[in-house]
PDB file of C-alpha atoms in Angstrom:
ATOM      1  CA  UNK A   1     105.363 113.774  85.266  1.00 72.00           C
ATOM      2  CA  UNK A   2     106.520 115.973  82.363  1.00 82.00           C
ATOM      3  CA  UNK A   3     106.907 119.543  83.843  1.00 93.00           C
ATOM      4  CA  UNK A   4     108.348 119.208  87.958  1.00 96.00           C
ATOM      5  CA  UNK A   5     106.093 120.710  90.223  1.00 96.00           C
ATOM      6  CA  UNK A   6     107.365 123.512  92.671  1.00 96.00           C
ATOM      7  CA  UNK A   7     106.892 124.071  96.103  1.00 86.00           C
ATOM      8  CA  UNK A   8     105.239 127.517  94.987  1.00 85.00           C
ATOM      9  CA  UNK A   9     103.840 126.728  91.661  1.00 93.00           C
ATOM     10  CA  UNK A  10     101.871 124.505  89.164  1.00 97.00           C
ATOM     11  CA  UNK A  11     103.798 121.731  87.291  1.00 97.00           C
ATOM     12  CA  UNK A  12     102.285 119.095  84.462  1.00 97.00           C
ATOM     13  CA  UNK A  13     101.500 114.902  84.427  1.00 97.00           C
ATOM     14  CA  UNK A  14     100.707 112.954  81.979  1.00 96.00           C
ATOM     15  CA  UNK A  15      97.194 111.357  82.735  1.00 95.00           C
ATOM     16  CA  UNK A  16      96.252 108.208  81.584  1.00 93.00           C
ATOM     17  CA  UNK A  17      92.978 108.458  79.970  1.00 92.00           C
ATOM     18  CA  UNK A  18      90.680 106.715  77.485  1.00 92.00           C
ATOM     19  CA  UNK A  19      93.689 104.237  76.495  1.00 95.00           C
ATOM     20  CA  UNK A  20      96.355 106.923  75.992  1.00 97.00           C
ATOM     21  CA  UNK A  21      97.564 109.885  77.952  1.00 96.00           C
ATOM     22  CA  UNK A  22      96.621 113.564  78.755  1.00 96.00           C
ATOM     23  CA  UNK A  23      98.861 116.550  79.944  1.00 97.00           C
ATOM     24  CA  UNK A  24      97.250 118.226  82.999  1.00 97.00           C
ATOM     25  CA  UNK A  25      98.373 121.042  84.960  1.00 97.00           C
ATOM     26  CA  UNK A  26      99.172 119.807  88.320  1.00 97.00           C
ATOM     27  CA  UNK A  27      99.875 120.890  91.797  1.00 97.00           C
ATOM     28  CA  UNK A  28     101.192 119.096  95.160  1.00 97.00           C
ATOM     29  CA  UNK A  29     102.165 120.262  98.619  1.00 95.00           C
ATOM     30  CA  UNK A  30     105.270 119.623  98.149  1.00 95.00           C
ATOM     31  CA  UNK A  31     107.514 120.038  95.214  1.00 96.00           C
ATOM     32  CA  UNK A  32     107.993 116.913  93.049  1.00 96.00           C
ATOM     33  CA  UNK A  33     111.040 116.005  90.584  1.00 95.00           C
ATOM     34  CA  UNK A  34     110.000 115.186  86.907  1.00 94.00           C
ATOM     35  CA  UNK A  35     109.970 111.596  86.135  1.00 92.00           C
ATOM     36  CA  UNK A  36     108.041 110.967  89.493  1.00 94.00           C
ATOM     37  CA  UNK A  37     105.041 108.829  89.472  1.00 94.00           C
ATOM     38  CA  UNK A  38     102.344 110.422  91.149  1.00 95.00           C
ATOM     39  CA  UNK A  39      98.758 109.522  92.097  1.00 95.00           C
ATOM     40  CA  UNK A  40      96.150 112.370  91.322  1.00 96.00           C
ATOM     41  CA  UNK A  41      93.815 113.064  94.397  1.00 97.00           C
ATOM     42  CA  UNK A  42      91.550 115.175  93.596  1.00 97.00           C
ATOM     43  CA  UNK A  43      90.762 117.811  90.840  1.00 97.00           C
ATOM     44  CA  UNK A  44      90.350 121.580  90.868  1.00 96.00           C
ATOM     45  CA  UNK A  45      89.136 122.372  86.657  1.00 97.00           C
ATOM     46  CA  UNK A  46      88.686 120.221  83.920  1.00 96.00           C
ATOM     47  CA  UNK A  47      92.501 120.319  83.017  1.00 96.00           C
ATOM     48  CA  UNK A  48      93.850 120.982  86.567  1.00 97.00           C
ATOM     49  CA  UNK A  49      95.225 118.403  89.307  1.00 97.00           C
ATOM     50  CA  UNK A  50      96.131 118.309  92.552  1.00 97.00           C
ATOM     51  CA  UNK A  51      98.574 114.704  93.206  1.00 96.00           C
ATOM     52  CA  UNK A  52     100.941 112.881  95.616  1.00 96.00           C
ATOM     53  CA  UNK A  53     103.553 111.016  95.080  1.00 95.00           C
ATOM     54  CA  UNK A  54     102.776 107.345  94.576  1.00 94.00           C
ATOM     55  CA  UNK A  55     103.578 105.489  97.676  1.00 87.00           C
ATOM     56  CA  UNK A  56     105.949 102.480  97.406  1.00 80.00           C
TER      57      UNK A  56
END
């Protein structure tokens, strides 16, 4: 994650894609730190995210 994502606003990942990465604007629940790994359930544009964190 490159951008935290707020309780009450969008944030940004980093996307792995085609054999590098892509920034997307992202959104959660709940707000998540940066540096957070993150599993992306579920799209809302072509650029735009909704994730969770990543279980352990």
């Amino acid at each position: 994650m490159t951008v935290p994502i707020p309780a009450d606003g969008p944030g940004e990942v980093l996307v792995a894609v085609r054999g590098g990465s892509e920034a997307y604007t992202a959104w959660s629940a709940t707000s998540i730190d940066r540096d957070t790994r993150v599993v992306v359930v579920d799209s809302v544009s072509a650029r735009g995210v909704i994730v969770e964190r990543l279980p352990s």
